[in-house]
Structures are given as C-alpha cells and as structure tokens.
mmCIF file of C-alpha atoms in Angstrom:
data_model
loop_
_atom_site.group_PDB
_atom_site.id
_atom_site.type_symbol
_atom_site.label_atom_id
_atom_site.label_comp_id
_atom_site.label_asym_id
_atom_site.label_seq_id
_atom_site.Cartn_x
_atom_site.Cartn_y
_atom_site.Cartn_z
ATOM 1 C CA GLN A 13 -19.089 -3.863 3.786
ATOM 2 C CA THR A 14 -18.787 -1.764 6.952
ATOM 3 C CA VAL A 15 -16.387 -4.315 8.417
ATOM 4 C CA LEU A 16 -14.289 -4.187 5.254
ATOM 5 C CA LYS A 17 -14.125 -0.385 5.366
ATOM 6 C CA ALA A 18 -13.117 -0.500 9.028
ATOM 7 C CA LEU A 19 -10.439 -3.075 8.231
ATOM 8 C CA VAL A 20 -9.054 -0.919 5.425
ATOM 9 C CA LEU A 21 -9.041 2.159 7.662
ATOM 10 C CA LEU A 22 -7.234 0.302 10.447
ATOM 11 C CA SER A 23 -4.673 -1.105 8.029
ATOM 12 C CA ILE A 24 -3.956 2.373 6.646
ATOM 13 C CA VAL A 25 -3.509 3.775 10.153
ATOM 14 C CA THR A 26 -1.232 0.939 11.276
ATOM 15 C CA ASN A 27 0.859 1.095 8.097
ATOM 16 C CA VAL A 28 1.354 4.836 8.509
ATOM 17 C CA LEU A 29 2.232 4.437 12.198
ATOM 18 C CA ILE A 30 4.715 1.657 11.497
ATOM 19 C CA PHE A 31 6.344 3.690 8.740
ATOM 20 C CA VAL A 32 6.478 6.865 10.847
ATOM 21 C CA MET A 33 7.988 5.036 13.815
ATOM 22 C CA SER A 34 10.588 3.196 11.785
ATOM 23 C CA GLU A 35 13.863 4.840 10.914
ATOM 24 C CA GLN A 36 13.244 4.317 7.208
ATOM 25 C CA LEU A 37 11.611 7.707 6.756
ATOM 26 C CA ALA A 38 14.255 9.326 8.967
ATOM 27 C CA SER A 39 16.938 8.099 6.572
ATOM 28 C CA TRP A 40 15.019 9.569 3.610
ATOM 29 C CA VAL A 41 14.128 12.937 5.185
ATOM 30 C CA PRO A 42 16.559 13.557 8.069
ATOM 31 C CA SER A 43 15.645 17.248 8.281
ATOM 32 C CA LEU A 44 12.297 16.291 9.859
ATOM 33 C CA TYR A 45 13.977 14.441 12.737
ATOM 34 C CA ARG A 46 16.303 15.314 15.620
ATOM 35 C CA GLU A 47 18.411 13.289 18.018
ATOM 36 C CA ALA A 48 16.664 12.054 21.157
ATOM 37 C CA GLN A 49 17.457 13.754 24.454
ATOM 38 C CA GLU A 50 16.891 12.919 28.108
ATOM 39 C CA LYS A 51 13.598 14.858 28.159
ATOM 40 C CA ASP A 52 12.265 12.592 25.375
ATOM 41 C CA VAL A 53 12.885 9.543 27.543
ATOM 42 C CA LEU A 54 11.165 11.212 30.495
ATOM 43 C CA LYS A 55 8.130 12.138 28.356
ATOM 44 C CA GLY A 56 7.898 8.593 26.965
ATOM 45 C CA ARG A 57 8.718 9.453 23.350
ATOM 46 C CA VAL A 58 11.564 6.922 23.276
ATOM 47 C CA ALA A 59 12.656 4.149 25.613
ATOM 48 C CA GLN A 60 16.313 5.154 25.598
ATOM 49 C CA ILE A 61 18.556 7.758 24.045
ATOM 50 C CA LEU A 62 20.794 5.288 22.219
ATOM 51 C CA ASP A 63 19.251 3.187 19.478
ATOM 52 C CA GLU A 64 19.261 -0.607 19.627
ATOM 53 C CA SER A 65 22.705 -0.910 18.094
ATOM 54 C CA GLY A 66 24.073 1.335 20.824
ATOM 55 C CA ASN A 67 26.264 3.204 18.351
ATOM 56 C CA SER A 68 24.113 6.255 17.675
ATOM 57 C CA THR A 69 21.369 8.249 19.304
ATOM 58 C CA ASP A 70 17.765 7.444 18.550
ATOM 59 C CA LEU A 71 15.763 9.859 16.406
ATOM 60 C CA VAL A 72 12.574 11.735 17.299
ATOM 61 C CA VAL A 73 10.274 13.654 14.968
ATOM 62 C CA LYS A 74 10.694 17.411 15.292
ATOM 63 C CA LYS A 75 7.531 19.255 16.369
ATOM 64 C CA SER A 76 7.686 21.336 13.213
ATOM 65 C CA GLY A 77 8.004 18.215 11.046
ATOM 66 C CA ALA A 78 5.365 15.966 12.623
ATOM 67 C CA PHE A 79 2.621 16.957 10.187
ATOM 68 C CA TYR A 80 4.910 16.451 7.185
ATOM 69 C CA VAL A 81 6.064 13.054 8.439
ATOM 70 C CA VAL A 82 2.466 11.820 8.702
ATOM 71 C CA VAL A 83 1.519 13.302 5.320
ATOM 72 C CA ILE A 84 4.544 11.747 3.613
ATOM 73 C CA ALA A 85 3.810 8.349 5.163
ATOM 74 C CA TRP A 86 0.120 8.603 4.231
ATOM 75 C CA LEU A 87 0.918 9.596 0.642
ATOM 76 C CA LEU A 88 3.467 6.811 0.250
ATOM 77 C CA GLU A 89 1.055 4.228 1.635
ATOM 78 C CA HIS A 90 -1.821 5.366 -0.567
ATOM 79 C CA GLY A 91 0.412 5.840 -3.610
ATOM 80 C CA LEU A 92 1.772 2.329 -3.280
ATOM 81 C CA GLY A 93 -1.741 0.965 -2.820
ATOM 82 C CA LEU A 94 -2.951 2.820 -5.903
ATOM 83 C CA LEU A 95 0.003 1.564 -7.933
ATOM 84 C CA VAL A 96 -0.705 -2.028 -6.899
ATOM 85 C CA MET A 97 -4.391 -1.613 -7.791
ATOM 86 C CA VAL A 98 -3.518 -0.233 -11.244
ATOM 87 C CA VAL A 99 -1.027 -3.031 -11.922
ATOM 88 C CA ILE A 100 -3.575 -5.647 -10.875
ATOM 89 C CA ASP A 101 -6.345 -3.975 -12.890
ATOM 90 C CA LYS A 102 -4.259 -3.632 -16.057
ATOM 91 C CA GLY A 103 -2.146 -6.761 -15.664
ATOM 92 C CA ILE A 104 -4.746 -9.359 -14.728
ATOM 93 C CA LYS A 105 -7.583 -9.858 -17.156
ATOM 94 C CA PRO A 106 -11.003 -10.556 -15.618
ATOM 95 C CA CYS A 107 -11.402 -13.618 -17.839
ATOM 96 C CA PRO A 108 -8.485 -15.943 -18.769
ATOM 97 C CA TRP A 109 -7.499 -16.325 -22.425
ATOM 98 C CA TRP A 110 -8.523 -19.968 -22.639
ATOM 99 C CA VAL A 111 -12.011 -19.175 -21.280
ATOM 100 C CA ARG A 112 -12.504 -16.432 -23.873
ATOM 101 C CA GLN A 113 -11.405 -18.854 -26.592
ATOM 102 C CA GLU A 114 -13.801 -21.527 -25.350
ATOM 103 C CA VAL A 115 -16.697 -19.039 -25.264
ATOM 104 C CA LYS A 116 -15.922 -17.966 -28.854
ATOM 105 C CA ARG A 117 -15.729 -21.599 -29.912
ATOM 106 C CA THR A 118 -19.052 -22.431 -28.249
ATOM 107 C CA GLU A 119 -20.756 -19.414 -29.823
ATOM 108 C CA TYR A 120 -19.360 -20.371 -33.235
ATOM 109 C CA PHE A 121 -20.723 -23.896 -32.951
ATOM 110 C CA LYS A 122 -24.125 -22.581 -31.793
ATOM 111 C CA GLU A 123 -24.197 -20.367 -34.886
ATOM 112 C CA VAL A 124 -23.215 -23.275 -37.149
ATOM 113 C CA ILE A 125 -25.940 -25.498 -35.673
ATOM 114 C CA LYS A 126 -28.478 -22.672 -36.058
ATOM 115 C CA GLN A 127 -27.474 -22.190 -39.741
ATOM 116 C CA ARG A 128 -27.783 -25.940 -40.460
ATOM 117 C CA ALA A 129 -31.213 -26.052 -38.862
ATOM 118 C CA LEU A 130 -32.502 -23.429 -41.276
#
C-alpha cells in the first residue's frame, strides 16, 4: 500500500510537471507566461530563446504566475482523475448483468427445491 501511494504521488508530480512545462497551458493562460530572454538561457530556464519551430520565442513562466501555473495544473490533473473515477464508478457495475441473473436463477431454484422438500 505504501508503494502504491508513492507511485500515485510520483505520477501526480510528473503529470503536473509535464503539463507545466508544455506549451499547452501557455496557450490557455498566456498572461501567466512571458517570452524567453537571454538571461533565461544563462540561468538554465530554457535551452534557447527560439522554440523548436524556430518561428517564435520560447515561453517562460512569469515569477508572479508560477504559483498559479502549478495550482492550475494540479487542479486539472486531480479534476480529470476524479472525473475518470466517477465515470468508472457509475458506468461499470461491480457485477455483470449475466452474473446477477444467474445468481437470481440459482436462488430461485434453491427456493423451489426447499419448497418441494417440505
């Protein structure tokens, strides 16, 4: 159980980091990001000023927006996980229909045999 909790914690952290580092969130909330500058390359925040396409500058999280970026990513990751859990819980029955029918059938026949024995 401890290993499972550690695995869940690590997966949450990596999912948030991947989402924060991708440009997906930057396209949704551009006010939390700024264009990369030479000092960002020197401090190791980005590898280069231009993004991989070479057509635009790379984006870096603003200092004032770093907390909000992490919170948004964390909420999205947990919200999606919760939604999936609810869909699975409500959408997938713990016992298939045919098993429930077979159990009812077996109980009915047990009752019939019990009645005939009396």
